[in-house]
Short mmCIF file of C-alpha atoms in Angstrom, two decimals:
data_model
loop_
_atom_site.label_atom_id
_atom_site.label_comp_id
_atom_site.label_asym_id
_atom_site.label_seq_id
_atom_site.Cartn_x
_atom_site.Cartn_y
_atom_site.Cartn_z
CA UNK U 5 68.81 -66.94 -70.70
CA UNK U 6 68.04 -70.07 -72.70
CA UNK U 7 71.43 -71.92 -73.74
CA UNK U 8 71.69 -70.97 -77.18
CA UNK U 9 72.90 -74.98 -78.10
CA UNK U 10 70.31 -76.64 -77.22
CA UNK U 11 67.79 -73.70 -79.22
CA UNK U 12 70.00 -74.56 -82.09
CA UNK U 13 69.21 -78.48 -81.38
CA UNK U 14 65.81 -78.01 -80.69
CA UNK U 15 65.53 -76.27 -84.30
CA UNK U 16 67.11 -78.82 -85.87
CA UNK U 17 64.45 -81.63 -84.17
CA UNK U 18 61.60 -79.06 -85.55
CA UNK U 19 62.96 -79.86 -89.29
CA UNK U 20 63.60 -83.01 -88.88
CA UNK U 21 60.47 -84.67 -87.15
CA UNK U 22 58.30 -82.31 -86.14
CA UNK U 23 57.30 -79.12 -84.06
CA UNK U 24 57.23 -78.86 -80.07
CA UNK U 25 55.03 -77.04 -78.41
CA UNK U 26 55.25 -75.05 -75.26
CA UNK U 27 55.33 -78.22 -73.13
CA UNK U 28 57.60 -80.27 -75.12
CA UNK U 29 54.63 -82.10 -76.63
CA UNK U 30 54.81 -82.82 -80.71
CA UNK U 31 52.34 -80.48 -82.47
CA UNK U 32 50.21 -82.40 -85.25
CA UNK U 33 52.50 -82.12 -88.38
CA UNK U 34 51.22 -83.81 -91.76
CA UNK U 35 54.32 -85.96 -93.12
CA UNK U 36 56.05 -84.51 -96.36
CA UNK U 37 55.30 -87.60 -98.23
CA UNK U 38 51.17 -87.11 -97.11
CA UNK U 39 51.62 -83.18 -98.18
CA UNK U 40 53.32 -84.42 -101.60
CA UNK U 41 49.94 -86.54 -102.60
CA UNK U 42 47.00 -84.07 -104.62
CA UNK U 43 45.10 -82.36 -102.03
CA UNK U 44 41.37 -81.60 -102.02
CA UNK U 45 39.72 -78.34 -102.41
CA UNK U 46 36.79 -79.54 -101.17
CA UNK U 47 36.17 -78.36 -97.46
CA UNK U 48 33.49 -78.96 -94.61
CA UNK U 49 34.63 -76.44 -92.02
CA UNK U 50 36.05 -73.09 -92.00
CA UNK U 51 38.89 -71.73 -89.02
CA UNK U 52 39.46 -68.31 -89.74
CA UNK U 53 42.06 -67.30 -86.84
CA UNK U 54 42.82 -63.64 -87.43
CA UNK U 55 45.08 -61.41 -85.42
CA UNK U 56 43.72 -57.69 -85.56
CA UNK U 57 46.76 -55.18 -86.39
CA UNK U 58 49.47 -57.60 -86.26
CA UNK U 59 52.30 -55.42 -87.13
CA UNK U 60 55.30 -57.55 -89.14
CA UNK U 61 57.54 -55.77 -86.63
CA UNK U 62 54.69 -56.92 -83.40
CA UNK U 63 55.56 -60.77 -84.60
CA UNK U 64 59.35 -60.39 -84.73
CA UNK U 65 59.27 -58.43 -81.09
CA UNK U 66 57.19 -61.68 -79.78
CA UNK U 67 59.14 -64.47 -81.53
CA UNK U 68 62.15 -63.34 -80.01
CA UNK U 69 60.70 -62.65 -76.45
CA UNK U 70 59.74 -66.56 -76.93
CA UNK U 71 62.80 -67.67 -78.13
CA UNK U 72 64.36 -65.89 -75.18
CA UNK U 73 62.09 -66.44 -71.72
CA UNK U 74 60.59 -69.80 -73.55
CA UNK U 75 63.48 -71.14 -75.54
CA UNK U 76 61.19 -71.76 -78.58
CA UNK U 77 59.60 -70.60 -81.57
CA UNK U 78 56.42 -68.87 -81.26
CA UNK U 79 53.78 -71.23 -82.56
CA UNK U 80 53.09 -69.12 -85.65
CA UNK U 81 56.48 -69.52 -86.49
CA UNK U 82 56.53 -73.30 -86.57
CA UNK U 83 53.82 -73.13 -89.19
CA UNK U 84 56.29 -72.13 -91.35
CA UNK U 85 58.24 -75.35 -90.98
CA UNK U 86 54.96 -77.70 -92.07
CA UNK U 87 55.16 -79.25 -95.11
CA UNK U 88 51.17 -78.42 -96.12
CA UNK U 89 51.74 -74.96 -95.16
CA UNK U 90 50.72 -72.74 -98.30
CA UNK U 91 51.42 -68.99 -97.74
CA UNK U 92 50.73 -65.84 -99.57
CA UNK U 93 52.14 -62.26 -98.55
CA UNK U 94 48.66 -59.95 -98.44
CA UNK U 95 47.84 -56.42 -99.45
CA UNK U 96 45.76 -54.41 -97.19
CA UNK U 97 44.15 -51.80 -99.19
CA UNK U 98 40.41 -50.69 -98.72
CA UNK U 99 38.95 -49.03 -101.46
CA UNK U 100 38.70 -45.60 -100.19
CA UNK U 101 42.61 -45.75 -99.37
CA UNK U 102 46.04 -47.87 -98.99
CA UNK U 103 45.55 -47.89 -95.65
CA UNK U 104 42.47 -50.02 -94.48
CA UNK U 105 40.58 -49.89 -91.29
CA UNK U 106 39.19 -53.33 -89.55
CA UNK U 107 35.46 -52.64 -90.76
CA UNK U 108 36.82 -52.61 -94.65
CA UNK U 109 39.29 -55.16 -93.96
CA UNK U 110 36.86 -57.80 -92.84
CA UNK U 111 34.39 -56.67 -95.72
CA UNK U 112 36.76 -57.48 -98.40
CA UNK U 113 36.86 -61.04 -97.03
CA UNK U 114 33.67 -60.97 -95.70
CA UNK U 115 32.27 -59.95 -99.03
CA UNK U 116 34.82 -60.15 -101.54
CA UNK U 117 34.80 -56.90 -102.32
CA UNK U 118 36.58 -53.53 -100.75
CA UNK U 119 34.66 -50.99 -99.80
CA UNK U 120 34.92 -47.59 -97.69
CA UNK U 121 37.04 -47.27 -94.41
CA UNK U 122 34.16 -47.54 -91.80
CA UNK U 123 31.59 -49.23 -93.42
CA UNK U 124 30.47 -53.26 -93.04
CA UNK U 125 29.88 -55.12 -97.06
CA UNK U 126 28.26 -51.97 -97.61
CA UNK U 127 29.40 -50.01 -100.68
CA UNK U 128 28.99 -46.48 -101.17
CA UNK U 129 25.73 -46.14 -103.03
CA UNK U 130 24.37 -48.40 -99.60
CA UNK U 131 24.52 -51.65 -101.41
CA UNK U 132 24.54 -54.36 -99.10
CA UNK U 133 27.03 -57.16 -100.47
CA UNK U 134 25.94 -60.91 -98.90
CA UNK U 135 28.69 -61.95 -96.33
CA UNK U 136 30.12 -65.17 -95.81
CA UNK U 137 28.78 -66.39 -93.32
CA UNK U 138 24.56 -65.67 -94.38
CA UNK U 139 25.73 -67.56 -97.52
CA UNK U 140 27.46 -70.39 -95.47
CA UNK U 141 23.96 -70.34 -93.22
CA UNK U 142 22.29 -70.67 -96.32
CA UNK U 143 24.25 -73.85 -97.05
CA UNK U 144 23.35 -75.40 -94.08
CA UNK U 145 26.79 -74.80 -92.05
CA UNK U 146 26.76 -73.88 -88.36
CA UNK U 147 28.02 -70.15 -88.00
CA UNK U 148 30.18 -68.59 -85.54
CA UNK U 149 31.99 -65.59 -83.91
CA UNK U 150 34.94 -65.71 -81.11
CA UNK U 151 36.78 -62.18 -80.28
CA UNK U 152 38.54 -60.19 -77.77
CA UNK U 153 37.15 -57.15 -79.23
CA UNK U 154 33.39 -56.86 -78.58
CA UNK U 155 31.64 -59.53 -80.18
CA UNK U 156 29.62 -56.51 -82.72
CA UNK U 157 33.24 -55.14 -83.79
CA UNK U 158 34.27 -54.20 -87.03
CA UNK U 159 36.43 -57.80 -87.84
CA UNK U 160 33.64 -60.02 -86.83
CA UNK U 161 30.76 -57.95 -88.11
CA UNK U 162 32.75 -58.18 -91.22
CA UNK U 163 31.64 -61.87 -91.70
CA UNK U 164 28.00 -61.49 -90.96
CA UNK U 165 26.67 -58.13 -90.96
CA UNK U 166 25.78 -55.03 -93.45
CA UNK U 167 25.85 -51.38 -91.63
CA UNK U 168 26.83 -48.42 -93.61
CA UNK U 169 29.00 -47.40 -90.63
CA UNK U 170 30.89 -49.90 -88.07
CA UNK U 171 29.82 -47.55 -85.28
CA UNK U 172 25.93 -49.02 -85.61
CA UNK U 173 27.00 -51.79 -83.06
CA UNK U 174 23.28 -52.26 -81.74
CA UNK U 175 22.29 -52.95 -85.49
CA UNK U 176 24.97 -55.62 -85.63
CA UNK U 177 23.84 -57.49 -82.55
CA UNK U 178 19.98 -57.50 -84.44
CA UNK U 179 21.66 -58.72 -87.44
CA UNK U 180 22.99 -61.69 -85.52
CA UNK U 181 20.33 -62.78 -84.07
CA UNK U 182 18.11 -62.49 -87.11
CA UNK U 183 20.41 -64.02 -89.21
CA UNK U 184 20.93 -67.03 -86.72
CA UNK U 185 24.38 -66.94 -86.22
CA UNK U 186 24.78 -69.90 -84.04
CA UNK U 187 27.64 -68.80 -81.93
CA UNK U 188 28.84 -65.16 -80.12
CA UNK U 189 31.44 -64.95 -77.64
CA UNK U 190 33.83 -61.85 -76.61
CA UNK U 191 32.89 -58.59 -75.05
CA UNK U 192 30.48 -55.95 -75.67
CA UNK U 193 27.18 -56.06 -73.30
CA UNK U 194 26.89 -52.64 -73.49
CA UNK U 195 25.96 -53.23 -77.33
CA UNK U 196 23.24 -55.61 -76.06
CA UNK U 197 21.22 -53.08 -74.04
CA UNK U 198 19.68 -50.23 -76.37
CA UNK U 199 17.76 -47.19 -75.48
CA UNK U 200 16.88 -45.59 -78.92
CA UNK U 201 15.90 -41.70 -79.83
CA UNK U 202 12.35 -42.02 -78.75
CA UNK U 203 13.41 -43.18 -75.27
CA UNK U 204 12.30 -47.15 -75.62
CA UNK U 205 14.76 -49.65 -74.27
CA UNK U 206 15.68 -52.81 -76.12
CA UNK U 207 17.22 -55.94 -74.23
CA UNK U 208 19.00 -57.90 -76.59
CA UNK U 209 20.21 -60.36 -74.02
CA UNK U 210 16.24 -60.93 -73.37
CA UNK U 211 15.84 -61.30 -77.17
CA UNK U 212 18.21 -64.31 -77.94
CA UNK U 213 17.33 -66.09 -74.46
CA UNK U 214 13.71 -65.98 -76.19
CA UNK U 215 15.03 -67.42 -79.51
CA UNK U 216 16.62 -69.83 -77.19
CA UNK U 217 20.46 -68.95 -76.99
CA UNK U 218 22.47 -70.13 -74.14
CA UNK U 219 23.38 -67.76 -72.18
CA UNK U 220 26.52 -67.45 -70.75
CA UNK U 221 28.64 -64.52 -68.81
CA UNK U 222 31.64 -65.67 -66.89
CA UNK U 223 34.19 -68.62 -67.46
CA UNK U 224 32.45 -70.77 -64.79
CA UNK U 225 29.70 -70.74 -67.21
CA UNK U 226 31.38 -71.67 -70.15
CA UNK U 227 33.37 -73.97 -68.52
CA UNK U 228 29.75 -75.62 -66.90
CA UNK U 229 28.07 -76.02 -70.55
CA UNK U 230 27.89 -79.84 -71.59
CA UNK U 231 27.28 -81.39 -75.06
CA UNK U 232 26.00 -79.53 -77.64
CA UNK U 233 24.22 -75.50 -76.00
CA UNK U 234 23.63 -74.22 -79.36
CA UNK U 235 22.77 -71.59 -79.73
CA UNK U 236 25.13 -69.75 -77.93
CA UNK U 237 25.83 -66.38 -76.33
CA UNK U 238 28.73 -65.24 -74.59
CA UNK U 239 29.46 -61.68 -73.43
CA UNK U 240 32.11 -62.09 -70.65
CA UNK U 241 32.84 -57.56 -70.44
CA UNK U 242 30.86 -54.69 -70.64
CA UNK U 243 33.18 -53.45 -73.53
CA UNK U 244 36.13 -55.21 -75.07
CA UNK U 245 37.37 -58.14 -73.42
CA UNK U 246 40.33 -56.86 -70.75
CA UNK U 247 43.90 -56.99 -72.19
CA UNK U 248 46.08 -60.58 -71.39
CA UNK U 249 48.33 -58.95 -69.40
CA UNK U 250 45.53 -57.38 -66.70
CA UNK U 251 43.65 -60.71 -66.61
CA UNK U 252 46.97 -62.22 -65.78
CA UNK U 253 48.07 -59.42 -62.85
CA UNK U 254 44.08 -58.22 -61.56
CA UNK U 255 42.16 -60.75 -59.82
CA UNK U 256 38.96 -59.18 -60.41
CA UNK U 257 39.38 -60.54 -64.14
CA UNK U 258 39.13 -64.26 -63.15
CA UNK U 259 35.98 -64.93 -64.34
CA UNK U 260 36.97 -63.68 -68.33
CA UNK U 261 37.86 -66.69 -70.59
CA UNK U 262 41.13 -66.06 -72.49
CA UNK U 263 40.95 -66.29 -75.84
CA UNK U 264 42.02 -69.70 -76.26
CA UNK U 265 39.31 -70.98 -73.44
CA UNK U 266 36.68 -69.32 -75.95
CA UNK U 267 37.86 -71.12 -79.06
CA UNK U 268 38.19 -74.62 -77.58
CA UNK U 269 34.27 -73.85 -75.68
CA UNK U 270 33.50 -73.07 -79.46
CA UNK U 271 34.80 -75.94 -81.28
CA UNK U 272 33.34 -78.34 -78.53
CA UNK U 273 30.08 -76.98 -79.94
CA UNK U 274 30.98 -76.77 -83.84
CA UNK U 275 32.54 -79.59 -84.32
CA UNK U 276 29.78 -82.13 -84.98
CA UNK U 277 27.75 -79.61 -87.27
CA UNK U 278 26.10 -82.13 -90.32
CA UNK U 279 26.96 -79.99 -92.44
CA UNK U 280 30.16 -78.27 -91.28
CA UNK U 281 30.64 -75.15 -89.51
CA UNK U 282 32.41 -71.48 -90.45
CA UNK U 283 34.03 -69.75 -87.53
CA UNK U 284 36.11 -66.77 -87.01
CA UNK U 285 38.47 -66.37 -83.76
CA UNK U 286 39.58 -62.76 -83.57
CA UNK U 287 42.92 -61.54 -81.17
CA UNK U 288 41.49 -58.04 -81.49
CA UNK U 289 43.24 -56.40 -78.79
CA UNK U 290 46.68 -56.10 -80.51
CA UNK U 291 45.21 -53.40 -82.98
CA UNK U 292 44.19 -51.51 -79.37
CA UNK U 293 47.64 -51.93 -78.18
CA UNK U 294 49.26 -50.62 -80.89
CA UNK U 295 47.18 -47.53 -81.35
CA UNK U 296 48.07 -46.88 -77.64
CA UNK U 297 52.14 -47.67 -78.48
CA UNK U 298 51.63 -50.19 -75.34
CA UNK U 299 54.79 -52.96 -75.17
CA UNK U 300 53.35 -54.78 -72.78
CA UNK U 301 50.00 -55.06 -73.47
CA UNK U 302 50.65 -55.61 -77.68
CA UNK U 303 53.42 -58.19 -76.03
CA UNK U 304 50.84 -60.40 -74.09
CA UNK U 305 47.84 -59.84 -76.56
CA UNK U 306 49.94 -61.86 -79.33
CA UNK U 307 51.15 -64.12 -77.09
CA UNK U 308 47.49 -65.56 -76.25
CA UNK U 309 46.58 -65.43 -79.87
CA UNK U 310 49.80 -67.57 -80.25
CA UNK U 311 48.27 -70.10 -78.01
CA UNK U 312 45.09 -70.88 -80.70
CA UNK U 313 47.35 -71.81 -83.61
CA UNK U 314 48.31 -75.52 -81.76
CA UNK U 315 44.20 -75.59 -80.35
CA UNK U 316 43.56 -75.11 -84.23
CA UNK U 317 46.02 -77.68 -85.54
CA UNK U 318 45.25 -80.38 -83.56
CA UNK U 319 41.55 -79.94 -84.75
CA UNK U 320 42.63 -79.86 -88.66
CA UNK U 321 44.90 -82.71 -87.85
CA UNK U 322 41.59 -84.63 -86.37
CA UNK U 323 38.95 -83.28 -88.54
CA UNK U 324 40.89 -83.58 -91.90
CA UNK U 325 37.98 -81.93 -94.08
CA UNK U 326 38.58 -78.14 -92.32
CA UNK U 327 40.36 -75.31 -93.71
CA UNK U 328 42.48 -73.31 -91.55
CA UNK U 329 43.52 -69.91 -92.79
CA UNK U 330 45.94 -68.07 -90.10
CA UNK U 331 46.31 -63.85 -90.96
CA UNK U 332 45.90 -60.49 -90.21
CA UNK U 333 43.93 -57.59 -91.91
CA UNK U 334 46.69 -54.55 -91.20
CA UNK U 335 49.09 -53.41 -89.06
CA UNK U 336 48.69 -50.82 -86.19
CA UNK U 337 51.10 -48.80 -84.87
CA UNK U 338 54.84 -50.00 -86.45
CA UNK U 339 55.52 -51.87 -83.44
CA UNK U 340 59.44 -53.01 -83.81
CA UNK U 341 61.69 -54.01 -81.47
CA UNK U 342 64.35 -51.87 -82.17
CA UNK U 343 68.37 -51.72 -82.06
CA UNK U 344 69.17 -50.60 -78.72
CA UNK U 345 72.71 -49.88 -77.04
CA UNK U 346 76.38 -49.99 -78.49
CA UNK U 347 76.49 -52.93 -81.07
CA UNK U 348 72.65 -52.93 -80.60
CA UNK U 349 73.78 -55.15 -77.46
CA UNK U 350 71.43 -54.17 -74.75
CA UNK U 351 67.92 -55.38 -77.41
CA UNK U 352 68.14 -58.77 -75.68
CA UNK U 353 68.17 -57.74 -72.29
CA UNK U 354 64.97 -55.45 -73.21
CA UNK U 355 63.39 -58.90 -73.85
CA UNK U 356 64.01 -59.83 -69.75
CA UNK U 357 63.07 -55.72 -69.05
CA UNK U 358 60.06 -56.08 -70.21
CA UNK U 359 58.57 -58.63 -67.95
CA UNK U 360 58.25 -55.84 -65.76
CA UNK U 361 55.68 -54.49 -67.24
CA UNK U 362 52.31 -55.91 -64.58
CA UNK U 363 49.09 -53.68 -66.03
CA UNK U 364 48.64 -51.98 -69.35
CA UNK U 365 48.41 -48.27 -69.81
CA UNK U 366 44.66 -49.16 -70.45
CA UNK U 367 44.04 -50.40 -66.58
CA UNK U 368 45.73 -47.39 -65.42
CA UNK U 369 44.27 -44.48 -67.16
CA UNK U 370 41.00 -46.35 -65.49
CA UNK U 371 42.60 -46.78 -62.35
CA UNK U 372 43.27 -43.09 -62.57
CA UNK U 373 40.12 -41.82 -63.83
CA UNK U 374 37.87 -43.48 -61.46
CA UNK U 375 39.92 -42.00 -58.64
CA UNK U 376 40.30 -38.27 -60.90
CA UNK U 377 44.02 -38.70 -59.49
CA UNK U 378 47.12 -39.69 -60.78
CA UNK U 379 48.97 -42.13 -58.61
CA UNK U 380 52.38 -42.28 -58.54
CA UNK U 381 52.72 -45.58 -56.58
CA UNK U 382 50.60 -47.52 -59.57
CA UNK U 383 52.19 -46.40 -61.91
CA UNK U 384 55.06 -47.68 -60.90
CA UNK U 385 53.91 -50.94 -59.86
CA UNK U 386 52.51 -51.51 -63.32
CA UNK U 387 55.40 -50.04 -65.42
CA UNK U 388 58.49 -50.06 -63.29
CA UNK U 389 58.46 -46.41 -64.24
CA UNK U 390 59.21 -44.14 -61.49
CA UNK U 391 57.66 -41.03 -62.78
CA UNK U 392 58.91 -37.21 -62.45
CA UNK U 393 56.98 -34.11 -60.72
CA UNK U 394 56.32 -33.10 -64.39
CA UNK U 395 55.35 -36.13 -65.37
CA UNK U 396 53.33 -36.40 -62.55
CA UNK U 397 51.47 -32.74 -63.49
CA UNK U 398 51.02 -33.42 -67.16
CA UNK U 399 49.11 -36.72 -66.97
CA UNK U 400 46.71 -34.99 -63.75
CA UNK U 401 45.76 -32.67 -66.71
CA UNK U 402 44.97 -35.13 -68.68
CA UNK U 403 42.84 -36.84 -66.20
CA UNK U 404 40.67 -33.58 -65.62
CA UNK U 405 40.39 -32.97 -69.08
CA UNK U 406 37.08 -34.22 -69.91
CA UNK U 407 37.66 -34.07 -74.02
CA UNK U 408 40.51 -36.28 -74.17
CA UNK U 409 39.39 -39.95 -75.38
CA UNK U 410 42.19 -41.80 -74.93
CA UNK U 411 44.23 -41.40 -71.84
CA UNK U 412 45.95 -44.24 -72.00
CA UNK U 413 47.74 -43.37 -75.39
CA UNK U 414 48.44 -39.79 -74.40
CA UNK U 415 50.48 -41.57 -71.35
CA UNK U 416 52.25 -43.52 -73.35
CA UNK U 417 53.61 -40.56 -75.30
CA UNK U 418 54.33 -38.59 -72.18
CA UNK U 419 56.40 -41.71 -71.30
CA UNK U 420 57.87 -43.21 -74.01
CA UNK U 421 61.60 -42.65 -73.53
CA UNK U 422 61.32 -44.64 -70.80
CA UNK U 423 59.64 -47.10 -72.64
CA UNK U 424 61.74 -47.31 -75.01
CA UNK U 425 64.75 -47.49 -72.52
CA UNK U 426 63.14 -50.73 -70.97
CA UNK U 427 61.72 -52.67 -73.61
CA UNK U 428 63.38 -51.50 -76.98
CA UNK U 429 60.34 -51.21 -79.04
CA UNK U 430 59.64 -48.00 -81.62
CA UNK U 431 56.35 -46.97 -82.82
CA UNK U 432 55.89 -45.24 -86.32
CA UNK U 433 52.16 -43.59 -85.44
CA UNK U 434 49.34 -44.72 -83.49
CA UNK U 435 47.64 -44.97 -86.32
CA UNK U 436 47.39 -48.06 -88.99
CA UNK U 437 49.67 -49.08 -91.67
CA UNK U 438 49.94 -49.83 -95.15
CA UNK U 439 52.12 -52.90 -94.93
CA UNK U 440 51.45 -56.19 -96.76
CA UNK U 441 50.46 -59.15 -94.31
CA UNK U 442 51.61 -62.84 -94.09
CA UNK U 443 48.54 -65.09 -94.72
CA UNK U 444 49.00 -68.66 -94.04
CA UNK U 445 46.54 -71.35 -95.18
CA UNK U 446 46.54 -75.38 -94.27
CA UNK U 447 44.36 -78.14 -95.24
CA UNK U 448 41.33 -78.68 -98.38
CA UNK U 449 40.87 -75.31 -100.53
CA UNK U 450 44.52 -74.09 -99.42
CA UNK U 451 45.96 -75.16 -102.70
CA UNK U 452 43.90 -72.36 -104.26
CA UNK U 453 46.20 -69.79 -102.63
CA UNK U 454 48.42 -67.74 -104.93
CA UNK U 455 52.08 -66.53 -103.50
CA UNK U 456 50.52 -62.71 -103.28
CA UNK U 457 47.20 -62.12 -103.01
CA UNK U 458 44.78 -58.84 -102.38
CA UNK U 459 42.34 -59.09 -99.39
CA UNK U 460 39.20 -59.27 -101.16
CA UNK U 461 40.44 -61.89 -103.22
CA UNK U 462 40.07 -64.44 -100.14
CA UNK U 463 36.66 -64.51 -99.87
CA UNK U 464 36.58 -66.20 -103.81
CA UNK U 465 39.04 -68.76 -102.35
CA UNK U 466 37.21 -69.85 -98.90
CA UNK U 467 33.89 -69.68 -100.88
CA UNK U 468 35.35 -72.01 -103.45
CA UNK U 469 36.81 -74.56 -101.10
CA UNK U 470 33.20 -74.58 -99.00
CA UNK U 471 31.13 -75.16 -102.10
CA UNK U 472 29.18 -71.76 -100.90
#
């Protein structure tokens, strides 16, 4: 365990001078004096980082897993210490109830106005509202998409795309490419092959390769492209991209980028656009980890997000004419790490018991579908769980049960006192939640930001400081 003195000291340096990152390095900090002068609200480029269904309660459990197995803040947290931070606490709504879903969440800033749970700047009467980014093409700005979700998901179809029903994935991928979005990377192939009701096949990938997209589908790829490959396609998973926390402990995941490999791959590209460039980065996979009540997997997916916000600073610190905007669109789940033992003594130690967590319950219900067996042996390699003979017998029925969806969140539930025991975390649903977000902002057009603001109102703000 860290020594909690030289925490204390190290806190002290981050007021005083500046903010370290992971490696003891100085993250870019704007001076007070520099924050102090009248600030722009004129900006070039656009960094939307967004962290799908970022509980408050999913932050606090992975700020104090940092402070205790890294002996620092997360990065997020440091924001808060920046002088030309401006912040704003969210509401979530949609308009068809309190509690949004991702496709309606995106719309409202996509669009700047809520519509339906489900459906993409669509409204009800199927309106199609312009998004952001066909206005920002429109401009002349460079367009682009980065997620761990599939790249035709609800949050980043939420920027570019009009369906009257998120679902329509295959539409989505057509609407990028005819709308020229200059940039895709994440998951999703299987959106990119089509057969349609009268039995004709459409090959997307074949369709942007023809309009002359790069093509790229493993990190060696990526990692190969030099200068300026625009335009650009990346689809590195049949579905959505695999969780942090298997691509760290399943070697057959080496070839996925991490988030943070696809955001620096994008703003290598972006980053001399004329005109500017508008780009979302999307940590998707913490919504899917809380609707599964996975502490492992929502652990590592926020941790990897964590790693953009110093990629993204020291490109606003370089490229002074770019507004950053760092947020969520909901919560998922109530992820908390809870009080745990006499005095609630033993939550700490859940931070170290937690490491022991090697797979998500995602890799094992397809471990354990793909064999139609439960297997008691990798279970417990990837959980530290050893299960019981009921335990054992309930999840085999779930295996054979060909109408249950989600395996992986039924075996949390079947397990969760013992999750609980390990790691300390509570779960209020597997559903989505109502709570208001942070929403931090930095750089020209941030000024514009009010201290509470509703979702839809964004888009009036980022379209304002881009001139759009």
């Amino acid at each position: 365990m860290p020594d909690m003195k030289s925490v204390s000291t190290r806190r002290q340096f981050i007021k005083g001078a500046g903010v370290v990152g992971a490696a003891g390095a100085l993250l870019p900090m704007k001076s007070a004096t520099a924050a102090a002068k009248p600030q722009s609200i004129n900006a070039k480029n656009l960094i939307f980082l967004v962290v799908d269904g970022m509980c408050n309660g999913t932050l606090g459990l992975a700020h104090h897993w940092n402070l205790r197995n890294k002996g620092e803040p997360l990065h997020w947290m440091q924001l808060y210490e920046r002088p030309d931070l401006h912040r704003s606490f969210q509401e979530t709504a949609s308009a068809s109830s309190p509690v949004t879903d991702s496709a309606a969440a995106a719309s409202s800033w996509g669009c700047g106005q809520r519509v339906m749970n489900r459906s993409i700047n669509t409204t009800v009467d199927g309106t199609e509202l312009e998004p952001i980014f066909v206005r920002a093409k429109k401009a002349g700005k460079l367009a682009g998409l980065v997620s761990t979700c599939r790249i035709s998901h609800a949050t980043p179809a939420g920027f570019a795309a009009n369906v009257a029903h998120r679902d329509d994935e295959h539409t989505i991928v057509g609407q990028y490419l005819d709308r020229g979005i200059d940039l895709l990377m994440g998951g999703g192939a299987s959106k990119f092959l089509e057969t349609r009701d009268d039995g004709s096949e459409v090959d997307y990938f074949a369709k942007f390769a023809k309009s002359g997209y790069t093509i790229a589908r493993d990190k060696k790829k990526l990692k190969a492209l030099s200068g300026s490959r625009l335009p650009l396609l990346g689809v590195f998973s049949d579905s959505h991209v695999p969780y942090a926390l298997d691509r760290k402990n399943d070697a057959s995941f080496a070839d996925v980028p991490s988030l943070k490999e696809m955001f620096e791959a994008a703003l290598k590209q972006l980053e001399d656009a004329p005109e500017g460039f508008v780009l979302q980065v999307e940590g998707g996979r913490v919504d899917h980890a809380g609707h599964a009540n996975d502490p492992g997997a929502i652990l590592h997916e926020y941790l990897e997000f964590d790693t953009c916000i110093p990629v993204a600073l020291d490109f606003i610190e370089k490229h002074p004419d770019t507004l950053l905007i760092v947020t969520t669109d909901h919560g998922t789940g109530g992820c908390q790490l809870d009080g745990l033992g006499s005095g609630y003594n033993d939550s700490g130690p859940a931070l170290d018991r937690i490491n022991q967590y090697k797979q998500s319950f995602e890799w094992l219900a397809k471990r354990f579908r793909s064999n139609g067996s439960f297997n008691a042996g990798d279970f417990s390699m990837a959980t530290g769980i050893v299960p019981t003979k009921k335990q054992e017998k309930i999840v085999q029925g779930m295996i054979k049960d060909p109408e249950l969806k989600y395996l992986n969140s039924e075996m949390t539930k079947v397990f969760a006192s013992e999750l609980t025991a390990i790691s300390a975390t509570g779960w209020s649903s597997n559903n989505h939640t109502a709570e208001n977000v942070e929403l931090l902002a930095f750089g020209p057009g941030s000024t514009l930001l009010p201290g509470f603001i509703k979702n839809y109102e964004l888009h009036g703000m980022m379209t304002k400081a881009l001139g759009i």
